[in-house]
Amino acid sequence: MDPTTQSWFTEQVDYREMHQFLKDKNSRSFRTEFQQVEFHHLHAFGKTMVLDGAVQSAEADEHLFHECLVQPAMLAHPEPRKVLILGGGEGATLREVLKHDSVELAVMVDIDGEFVDFCKNHLSDWNSSAFSDPRAKLLYMDGRKYLEETTETFDVIITDITDILVDGPAIRLYTKEFYALCAKRLNRNGYLALQALELSSQIWAQHATLRRTIRKSFEFVESYSIFVPSFTSTWGFIIATNAGNPILSAEELVNRIEKRNMASRLYAFDEITYRGIFSLPKDLRKCLSLDGSFLEDEQPLRFSPKDTEYRKGVKR
């Protein structure tokens, strides 16, 4: 195969690194009010969603990301009934939440209605008809504005929002003030879960800054990660609560999965996966324990000096 005659999608990670993926079929590209959207069929990963030039979700491995984002917090709660999702436009986060039969209401708030409508029509494999579930309530508005105005409280809040970019729509959804709002809108034994940027022993500074920011509002904050092939990196997540240690024992986790009749509904997530994602390397655990800066509305992109070790391109 002559690569010069093929069609390629190029993801620019930063000025030192780029990734190229062979495209099998025609692509679609359009701009909404808030972001540039590309939809490719990549040879390696199938249908792939790209936002502002960075891979967000791919058919071949989206279950890895979404199950790990959602299930630790949902299973930590003894009986989640009301759940808030901020972002998650493709509908896969909503899909994972609705796997729990105890859920009576799942409110999904996304600022980009045009993008969500596209996902409804073209990513049915992702959302599995979650948008038509009577328990789901979809709102098109800014997630922070919703938190500021609502009187609802929730058992679990999940933030599946895009990058910390200077001119991005999500910049005020990564600050101390934002996480204080999340804590206020959680019920007494509630949990916060979020995608928390790339995380490895080499790339950790922005995750650590985000973790310190969340600790301003939550007593118990735990990091975990999983390798996502379409991201070509290990991705970090955070679970936070004021209800005690959020990490379940293997026995507790197995019991809850069985009690909720979920084993057949989870593609990659079980007690072994769970143990693995929370087993961070020793050197990384040490890095995450360091003191440093945190994010505020007035300085939303202030990071620690060691951020020179972190790539300029953040979340996919």
mmCIF file of C-alpha atoms in Angstrom:
data_model
loop_
_atom_site.group_PDB
_atom_site.id
_atom_site.type_symbol
_atom_site.label_atom_id
_atom_site.label_comp_id
_atom_site.label_asym_id
_atom_site.label_seq_id
_atom_site.Cartn_x
_atom_site.Cartn_y
_atom_site.Cartn_z
ATOM 1 C CA MET A 1 0.000 0.000 0.000
ATOM 2 C CA ASP A 2 1.363 3.376 -1.015
ATOM 3 C CA PRO A 3 0.575 5.772 1.883
ATOM 4 C CA THR A 4 0.819 8.779 -0.421
ATOM 5 C CA THR A 5 -2.281 7.621 -2.303
ATOM 6 C CA GLN A 6 -4.377 7.031 0.822
ATOM 7 C CA SER A 7 -6.639 9.358 2.769
ATOM 8 C CA TRP A 8 -5.446 10.182 6.281
ATOM 9 C CA PHE A 9 -6.778 11.955 9.353
ATOM 10 C CA THR A 10 -4.030 13.768 11.270
ATOM 11 C CA GLU A 11 -4.365 14.607 14.956
ATOM 12 C CA GLN A 12 -1.936 17.294 16.087
ATOM 13 C CA VAL A 13 -1.153 16.589 19.771
ATOM 14 C CA ASP A 14 1.327 19.460 20.146
ATOM 15 C CA TYR A 15 4.194 21.019 18.222
ATOM 16 C CA ARG A 16 6.306 17.889 18.794
ATOM 17 C CA GLU A 17 3.834 15.124 18.091
ATOM 18 C CA MET A 18 1.113 14.153 15.651
ATOM 19 C CA HIS A 19 -0.803 10.948 14.936
ATOM 20 C CA GLN A 20 -2.104 9.814 11.562
ATOM 21 C CA PHE A 21 -4.983 7.395 10.982
ATOM 22 C CA LEU A 22 -6.027 5.830 7.686
ATOM 23 C CA LYS A 23 -9.577 6.796 6.747
ATOM 24 C CA ASP A 24 -11.710 4.072 5.152
ATOM 25 C CA LYS A 25 -14.668 6.123 4.000
ATOM 26 C CA ASN A 26 -15.819 9.632 3.305
ATOM 27 C CA SER A 27 -15.789 12.015 6.240
ATOM 28 C CA ARG A 28 -18.124 14.741 7.414
ATOM 29 C CA SER A 29 -17.072 18.063 8.856
ATOM 30 C CA PHE A 30 -19.091 21.020 10.103
ATOM 31 C CA ARG A 31 -18.872 23.803 12.631
ATOM 32 C CA THR A 32 -21.459 24.418 15.323
ATOM 33 C CA GLU A 33 -21.697 27.609 17.350
ATOM 34 C CA PHE A 34 -19.269 26.123 19.853
ATOM 35 C CA GLN A 35 -16.859 23.713 18.153
ATOM 36 C CA GLN A 36 -15.513 22.142 14.987
ATOM 37 C CA VAL A 37 -16.975 18.658 14.470
ATOM 38 C CA GLU A 38 -15.461 15.923 12.285
ATOM 39 C CA PHE A 39 -16.875 12.452 11.779
ATOM 40 C CA HIS A 40 -14.497 9.896 10.269
ATOM 41 C CA HIS A 41 -14.509 6.179 9.621
ATOM 42 C CA LEU A 42 -10.968 5.199 10.597
ATOM 43 C CA HIS A 43 -9.438 1.914 9.502
ATOM 44 C CA ALA A 44 -8.231 1.123 13.034
ATOM 45 C CA PHE A 45 -11.172 2.301 15.137
ATOM 46 C CA GLY A 46 -14.302 2.494 12.986
ATOM 47 C CA LYS A 47 -16.637 5.463 13.423
ATOM 48 C CA THR A 48 -14.700 8.209 15.176
ATOM 49 C CA MET A 49 -15.844 11.559 16.536
ATOM 50 C CA VAL A 50 -13.345 14.422 16.475
ATOM 51 C CA LEU A 51 -13.906 17.788 18.169
ATOM 52 C CA ASP A 52 -11.635 20.747 17.478
ATOM 53 C CA GLY A 53 -9.087 18.440 15.874
ATOM 54 C CA ALA A 54 -8.822 15.920 18.728
ATOM 55 C CA VAL A 55 -10.283 12.409 18.903
ATOM 56 C CA GLN A 56 -13.148 12.321 21.406
ATOM 57 C CA SER A 57 -14.731 8.920 20.928
ATOM 58 C CA ALA A 58 -14.289 5.901 18.678
ATOM 59 C CA GLU A 59 -16.537 2.961 17.923
ATOM 60 C CA ALA A 60 -13.880 0.357 18.729
ATOM 61 C CA ASP A 61 -13.114 1.449 22.285
ATOM 62 C CA GLU A 62 -15.599 4.062 23.503
ATOM 63 C CA HIS A 63 -16.912 1.504 26.026
ATOM 64 C CA LEU A 64 -13.552 1.596 27.825
ATOM 65 C CA PHE A 65 -13.814 5.326 28.384
ATOM 66 C CA HIS A 66 -17.512 5.556 29.196
ATOM 67 C CA GLU A 67 -17.764 2.526 31.479
ATOM 68 C CA CYS A 68 -14.764 3.732 33.475
ATOM 69 C CA LEU A 69 -16.101 7.275 33.646
ATOM 70 C CA VAL A 70 -19.556 6.282 34.875
ATOM 71 C CA GLN A 71 -19.561 2.952 36.684
ATOM 72 C CA PRO A 72 -17.207 3.551 39.660
ATOM 73 C CA ALA A 73 -19.393 6.392 40.950
ATOM 74 C CA MET A 74 -22.713 4.758 40.086
ATOM 75 C CA LEU A 75 -21.702 1.537 41.839
ATOM 76 C CA ALA A 76 -20.235 3.394 44.824
ATOM 77 C CA HIS A 77 -23.661 4.870 45.527
ATOM 78 C CA PRO A 78 -25.939 2.316 47.227
ATOM 79 C CA GLU A 79 -28.996 3.292 45.172
ATOM 80 C CA PRO A 80 -28.568 6.135 42.646
ATOM 81 C CA ARG A 81 -31.950 7.580 41.709
ATOM 82 C CA LYS A 82 -31.195 11.041 40.324
ATOM 83 C CA VAL A 83 -28.157 11.646 38.132
ATOM 84 C CA LEU A 84 -26.863 14.787 36.423
ATOM 85 C CA ILE A 85 -24.645 14.557 33.334
ATOM 86 C CA LEU A 86 -22.833 17.677 32.156
ATOM 87 C CA GLY A 87 -21.686 17.300 28.549
ATOM 88 C CA GLY A 88 -21.599 13.814 27.066
ATOM 89 C CA GLY A 89 -23.124 14.865 23.756
ATOM 90 C CA GLU A 90 -22.762 11.515 21.991
ATOM 91 C CA GLY A 91 -25.100 9.901 24.531
ATOM 92 C CA ALA A 92 -22.811 7.107 25.719
ATOM 93 C CA THR A 93 -22.480 8.524 29.230
ATOM 94 C CA LEU A 94 -26.269 8.660 29.448
ATOM 95 C CA ARG A 95 -26.408 5.074 28.177
ATOM 96 C CA GLU A 96 -24.131 3.902 30.986
ATOM 97 C CA VAL A 97 -26.139 5.737 33.655
ATOM 98 C CA LEU A 98 -29.407 4.220 32.458
ATOM 99 C CA LYS A 99 -28.032 0.696 32.835
ATOM 100 C CA HIS A 100 -28.898 1.138 36.512
ATOM 101 C CA ASP A 101 -32.551 0.266 37.030
ATOM 102 C CA SER A 102 -32.657 2.330 40.224
ATOM 103 C CA VAL A 103 -32.276 5.535 38.191
ATOM 104 C CA GLU A 104 -35.538 7.457 38.038
ATOM 105 C CA LEU A 105 -34.217 10.662 36.456
ATOM 106 C CA ALA A 106 -31.090 11.327 34.394
ATOM 107 C CA VAL A 107 -30.684 14.984 33.438
ATOM 108 C CA MET A 108 -28.192 15.581 30.632
ATOM 109 C CA VAL A 109 -27.096 19.182 30.074
ATOM 110 C CA ASP A 110 -25.070 20.002 26.964
ATOM 111 C CA ILE A 111 -24.439 23.447 25.553
ATOM 112 C CA ASP A 112 -24.211 22.279 21.929
ATOM 113 C CA GLY A 113 -27.639 21.182 20.720
ATOM 114 C CA GLU A 114 -26.528 20.932 17.108
ATOM 115 C CA PHE A 115 -23.806 18.442 18.032
ATOM 116 C CA VAL A 116 -26.165 16.373 20.195
ATOM 117 C CA ASP A 117 -28.733 16.239 17.391
ATOM 118 C CA PHE A 118 -26.040 14.989 15.013
ATOM 119 C CA CYS A 119 -25.099 12.265 17.505
ATOM 120 C CA LYS A 120 -28.727 11.225 17.883
ATOM 121 C CA ASN A 121 -28.946 10.646 14.145
ATOM 122 C CA HIS A 122 -25.511 9.178 13.422
ATOM 123 C CA LEU A 123 -24.232 7.554 16.620
ATOM 124 C CA SER A 124 -27.021 5.204 17.601
ATOM 125 C CA ASP A 125 -24.374 2.580 18.418
ATOM 126 C CA TRP A 126 -23.070 4.932 21.105
ATOM 127 C CA ASN A 127 -26.307 6.014 22.745
ATOM 128 C CA SER A 128 -28.367 2.796 22.300
ATOM 129 C CA SER A 129 -31.633 4.774 22.246
ATOM 130 C CA ALA A 130 -30.793 6.378 25.599
ATOM 131 C CA PHE A 131 -32.179 9.709 24.406
ATOM 132 C CA SER A 132 -35.649 8.176 24.022
ATOM 133 C CA ASP A 133 -35.646 6.591 27.488
ATOM 134 C CA PRO A 134 -38.477 8.177 29.548
ATOM 135 C CA ARG A 135 -36.081 8.588 32.480
ATOM 136 C CA ALA A 136 -33.832 10.889 30.426
ATOM 137 C CA LYS A 137 -34.241 14.657 30.380
ATOM 138 C CA LEU A 138 -32.136 16.592 27.859
ATOM 139 C CA LEU A 139 -31.398 20.305 28.221
ATOM 140 C CA TYR A 140 -29.412 22.499 25.843
ATOM 141 C CA MET A 141 -27.663 25.088 27.986
ATOM 142 C CA ASP A 142 -24.418 25.890 29.758
ATOM 143 C CA GLY A 143 -23.738 23.322 32.469
ATOM 144 C CA ARG A 144 -22.529 25.839 35.015
ATOM 145 C CA LYS A 145 -25.535 28.063 34.444
ATOM 146 C CA TYR A 146 -27.760 25.053 35.084
ATOM 147 C CA LEU A 147 -26.014 24.350 38.400
ATOM 148 C CA GLU A 148 -26.345 27.986 39.420
ATOM 149 C CA GLU A 149 -30.068 28.109 38.666
ATOM 150 C CA THR A 150 -31.442 24.669 39.536
ATOM 151 C CA THR A 151 -32.860 23.690 42.911
ATOM 152 C CA GLU A 152 -32.567 19.967 42.100
ATOM 153 C CA THR A 153 -30.129 17.784 44.008
ATOM 154 C CA PHE A 154 -28.568 14.584 42.708
ATOM 155 C CA ASP A 155 -27.071 11.338 43.909
ATOM 156 C CA VAL A 156 -24.361 11.368 41.238
ATOM 157 C CA ILE A 157 -22.992 14.153 39.030
ATOM 158 C CA ILE A 158 -20.878 13.160 36.017
ATOM 159 C CA THR A 159 -18.960 15.708 33.976
ATOM 160 C CA ASP A 160 -17.987 14.535 30.499
ATOM 161 C CA ILE A 161 -16.894 17.852 29.060
ATOM 162 C CA THR A 162 -14.255 18.926 26.580
ATOM 163 C CA ASP A 163 -10.776 20.314 27.008
ATOM 164 C CA ILE A 164 -9.469 23.100 29.193
ATOM 165 C CA LEU A 165 -8.885 25.434 26.264
ATOM 166 C CA VAL A 166 -8.384 29.190 26.572
ATOM 167 C CA ASP A 167 -11.214 29.932 24.153
ATOM 168 C CA GLY A 168 -13.248 26.759 24.758
ATOM 169 C CA PRO A 169 -16.816 26.631 26.089
ATOM 170 C CA ALA A 170 -15.814 24.442 29.052
ATOM 171 C CA ILE A 171 -13.172 26.657 30.647
ATOM 172 C CA ARG A 172 -15.377 27.614 33.639
ATOM 173 C CA LEU A 173 -16.303 23.975 34.267
ATOM 174 C CA TYR A 174 -12.876 23.131 35.667
ATOM 175 C CA THR A 175 -12.536 25.659 38.500
ATOM 176 C CA LYS A 176 -12.815 25.718 42.293
ATOM 177 C CA GLU A 177 -16.059 27.668 42.041
ATOM 178 C CA PHE A 178 -17.570 25.137 39.642
ATOM 179 C CA TYR A 179 -16.776 22.161 41.872
ATOM 180 C CA ALA A 180 -18.242 24.020 44.850
ATOM 181 C CA LEU A 181 -21.478 24.232 42.863
ATOM 182 C CA CYS A 182 -21.308 20.496 42.175
ATOM 183 C CA ALA A 183 -20.869 19.758 45.873
ATOM 184 C CA LYS A 184 -23.837 21.986 46.710
ATOM 185 C CA ARG A 185 -26.093 20.147 44.254
ATOM 186 C CA LEU A 186 -25.167 16.669 45.484
ATOM 187 C CA ASN A 187 -27.223 14.847 48.068
ATOM 188 C CA ARG A 188 -25.589 13.984 51.385
ATOM 189 C CA ASN A 189 -24.021 10.732 50.177
ATOM 190 C CA GLY A 190 -23.487 11.903 46.610
ATOM 191 C CA TYR A 191 -20.590 11.309 44.216
ATOM 192 C CA LEU A 192 -18.881 13.383 41.544
ATOM 193 C CA ALA A 193 -17.161 11.654 38.602
ATOM 194 C CA LEU A 194 -15.285 13.296 35.766
ATOM 195 C CA GLN A 195 -12.921 12.699 32.897
ATOM 196 C CA ALA A 196 -9.699 14.253 34.108
ATOM 197 C CA LEU A 197 -7.225 14.559 31.234
ATOM 198 C CA GLU A 198 -4.283 12.416 30.251
ATOM 199 C CA LEU A 199 -2.591 10.649 33.162
ATOM 200 C CA SER A 200 0.649 8.681 33.318
ATOM 201 C CA SER A 201 4.006 8.738 35.087
ATOM 202 C CA GLN A 202 5.242 11.124 32.384
ATOM 203 C CA ILE A 203 2.122 13.246 31.951
ATOM 204 C CA TRP A 204 0.349 14.115 35.175
ATOM 205 C CA ALA A 205 0.660 17.816 36.053
ATOM 206 C CA GLN A 206 -2.696 19.064 34.772
ATOM 207 C CA HIS A 207 -4.522 16.099 36.296
ATOM 208 C CA ALA A 208 -2.825 16.847 39.614
ATOM 209 C CA THR A 209 -3.863 20.503 39.413
ATOM 210 C CA LEU A 210 -7.428 19.457 38.693
ATOM 211 C CA ARG A 211 -7.345 17.012 41.606
ATOM 212 C CA ARG A 212 -6.149 19.734 44.001
ATOM 213 C CA THR A 213 -8.926 22.002 42.737
ATOM 214 C CA ILE A 214 -11.587 19.398 43.484
ATOM 215 C CA ARG A 215 -10.182 18.855 46.979
ATOM 216 C CA LYS A 216 -11.265 22.389 47.842
ATOM 217 C CA SER A 217 -14.859 21.084 47.902
ATOM 218 C CA PHE A 218 -14.546 17.326 48.487
ATOM 219 C CA GLU A 219 -12.808 15.499 51.333
ATOM 220 C CA PHE A 220 -12.299 12.211 49.495
ATOM 221 C CA VAL A 221 -10.758 12.444 46.008
ATOM 222 C CA GLU A 222 -9.361 9.444 44.128
ATOM 223 C CA SER A 223 -7.683 9.233 40.718
ATOM 224 C CA TYR A 224 -7.804 6.284 38.340
ATOM 225 C CA SER A 225 -6.936 5.602 34.710
ATOM 226 C CA ILE A 226 -7.227 3.289 31.728
ATOM 227 C CA PHE A 227 -5.473 3.088 28.373
ATOM 228 C CA VAL A 228 -7.763 4.142 25.512
ATOM 229 C CA PRO A 229 -6.251 3.004 22.176
ATOM 230 C CA SER A 230 -7.944 5.639 20.003
ATOM 231 C CA PHE A 231 -6.538 8.340 22.311
ATOM 232 C CA THR A 232 -3.083 6.697 21.981
ATOM 233 C CA SER A 233 -2.690 7.432 25.686
ATOM 234 C CA THR A 234 -3.720 6.526 29.202
ATOM 235 C CA TRP A 235 -6.674 8.616 30.315
ATOM 236 C CA GLY A 236 -7.357 9.824 33.831
ATOM 237 C CA PHE A 237 -10.574 10.075 35.807
ATOM 238 C CA ILE A 238 -11.503 11.366 39.247
ATOM 239 C CA ILE A 239 -14.178 10.257 41.700
ATOM 240 C CA ALA A 240 -14.930 12.592 44.621
ATOM 241 C CA THR A 241 -17.305 12.577 47.575
ATOM 242 C CA ASN A 242 -17.792 13.741 51.145
ATOM 243 C CA ALA A 243 -19.330 10.397 52.115
ATOM 244 C CA GLY A 244 -16.157 8.428 52.898
ATOM 245 C CA ASN A 245 -13.695 6.368 50.873
ATOM 246 C CA PRO A 246 -15.288 5.921 47.407
ATOM 247 C CA ILE A 247 -13.289 2.798 46.510
ATOM 248 C CA LEU A 248 -15.231 -0.420 47.053
ATOM 249 C CA SER A 249 -13.749 -3.739 48.077
ATOM 250 C CA ALA A 250 -13.815 -6.484 45.442
ATOM 251 C CA GLU A 251 -16.563 -8.242 47.383
ATOM 252 C CA GLU A 252 -18.694 -5.088 47.604
ATOM 253 C CA LEU A 253 -18.287 -4.395 43.895
ATOM 254 C CA VAL A 254 -19.205 -7.937 42.841
ATOM 255 C CA ASN A 255 -22.234 -7.902 45.118
ATOM 256 C CA ARG A 256 -23.500 -4.623 43.700
ATOM 257 C CA ILE A 257 -23.007 -5.691 40.094
ATOM 258 C CA GLU A 258 -24.870 -8.939 40.792
ATOM 259 C CA LYS A 259 -27.633 -7.270 42.798
ATOM 260 C CA ARG A 260 -28.236 -4.796 39.979
ATOM 261 C CA ASN A 261 -28.103 -7.552 37.352
ATOM 262 C CA MET A 262 -25.469 -5.614 35.417
ATOM 263 C CA ALA A 263 -22.763 -8.149 34.548
ATOM 264 C CA SER A 264 -24.210 -8.835 31.096
ATOM 265 C CA ARG A 265 -24.606 -5.095 30.461
ATOM 266 C CA LEU A 266 -20.955 -4.219 31.055
ATOM 267 C CA TYR A 267 -18.558 -4.806 28.165
ATOM 268 C CA ALA A 268 -15.180 -4.253 29.839
ATOM 269 C CA PHE A 269 -15.898 -3.378 33.456
ATOM 270 C CA ASP A 270 -15.790 -5.924 36.289
ATOM 271 C CA GLU A 271 -13.999 -6.365 39.624
ATOM 272 C CA ILE A 272 -10.666 -7.135 37.931
ATOM 273 C CA THR A 273 -10.878 -4.069 35.694
ATOM 274 C CA TYR A 274 -11.885 -2.023 38.731
ATOM 275 C CA ARG A 275 -8.864 -3.141 40.725
ATOM 276 C CA GLY A 276 -6.606 -2.379 37.782
ATOM 277 C CA ILE A 277 -7.808 1.144 37.044
ATOM 278 C CA PHE A 278 -7.247 2.252 40.646
ATOM 279 C CA SER A 279 -3.773 0.638 40.796
ATOM 280 C CA LEU A 280 -1.643 3.616 39.796
ATOM 281 C CA PRO A 281 2.167 3.253 39.706
ATOM 282 C CA LYS A 282 4.131 4.263 42.806
ATOM 283 C CA ASP A 283 5.907 7.183 41.122
ATOM 284 C CA LEU A 284 2.633 8.556 39.777
ATOM 285 C CA ARG A 285 0.969 8.327 43.191
ATOM 286 C CA LYS A 286 3.859 10.348 44.596
ATOM 287 C CA CYS A 287 3.442 13.001 41.897
ATOM 288 C CA LEU A 288 -0.279 13.314 42.597
ATOM 289 C CA SER A 289 0.410 13.889 46.297
ATOM 290 C CA LEU A 290 2.556 16.990 45.693
ATOM 291 C CA ASP A 291 1.372 20.430 46.740
ATOM 292 C CA GLY A 292 0.754 23.000 44.026
ATOM 293 C CA SER A 293 -1.660 25.361 42.362
ATOM 294 C CA PHE A 294 -5.368 24.959 41.702
ATOM 295 C CA LEU A 295 -7.838 26.435 39.211
ATOM 296 C CA GLU A 296 -10.063 29.446 39.912
ATOM 297 C CA ASP A 297 -12.481 31.502 37.838
ATOM 298 C CA GLU A 298 -10.023 34.393 37.827
ATOM 299 C CA GLN A 299 -7.113 32.147 36.843
ATOM 300 C CA PRO A 300 -8.616 29.081 35.151
ATOM 301 C CA LEU A 301 -5.410 28.023 33.398
ATOM 302 C CA ARG A 302 -2.903 28.483 36.219
ATOM 303 C CA PHE A 303 -0.762 25.368 36.581
ATOM 304 C CA SER A 304 2.244 24.282 38.598
ATOM 305 C CA PRO A 305 5.837 24.827 37.368
ATOM 306 C CA LYS A 306 6.136 21.139 36.481
ATOM 307 C CA ASP A 307 3.505 21.693 33.797
ATOM 308 C CA THR A 308 6.415 22.078 31.397
ATOM 309 C CA GLU A 309 6.394 18.278 31.512
ATOM 310 C CA TYR A 310 2.837 18.242 30.242
ATOM 311 C CA ARG A 311 1.884 18.407 26.589
ATOM 312 C CA LYS A 312 0.306 21.605 25.385
ATOM 313 C CA GLY A 313 -2.608 19.665 23.891
ATOM 314 C CA VAL A 314 -4.920 18.521 26.672
ATOM 315 C CA LYS A 315 -8.041 16.355 26.560
ATOM 316 C CA ARG A 316 -9.062 14.539 23.437
#
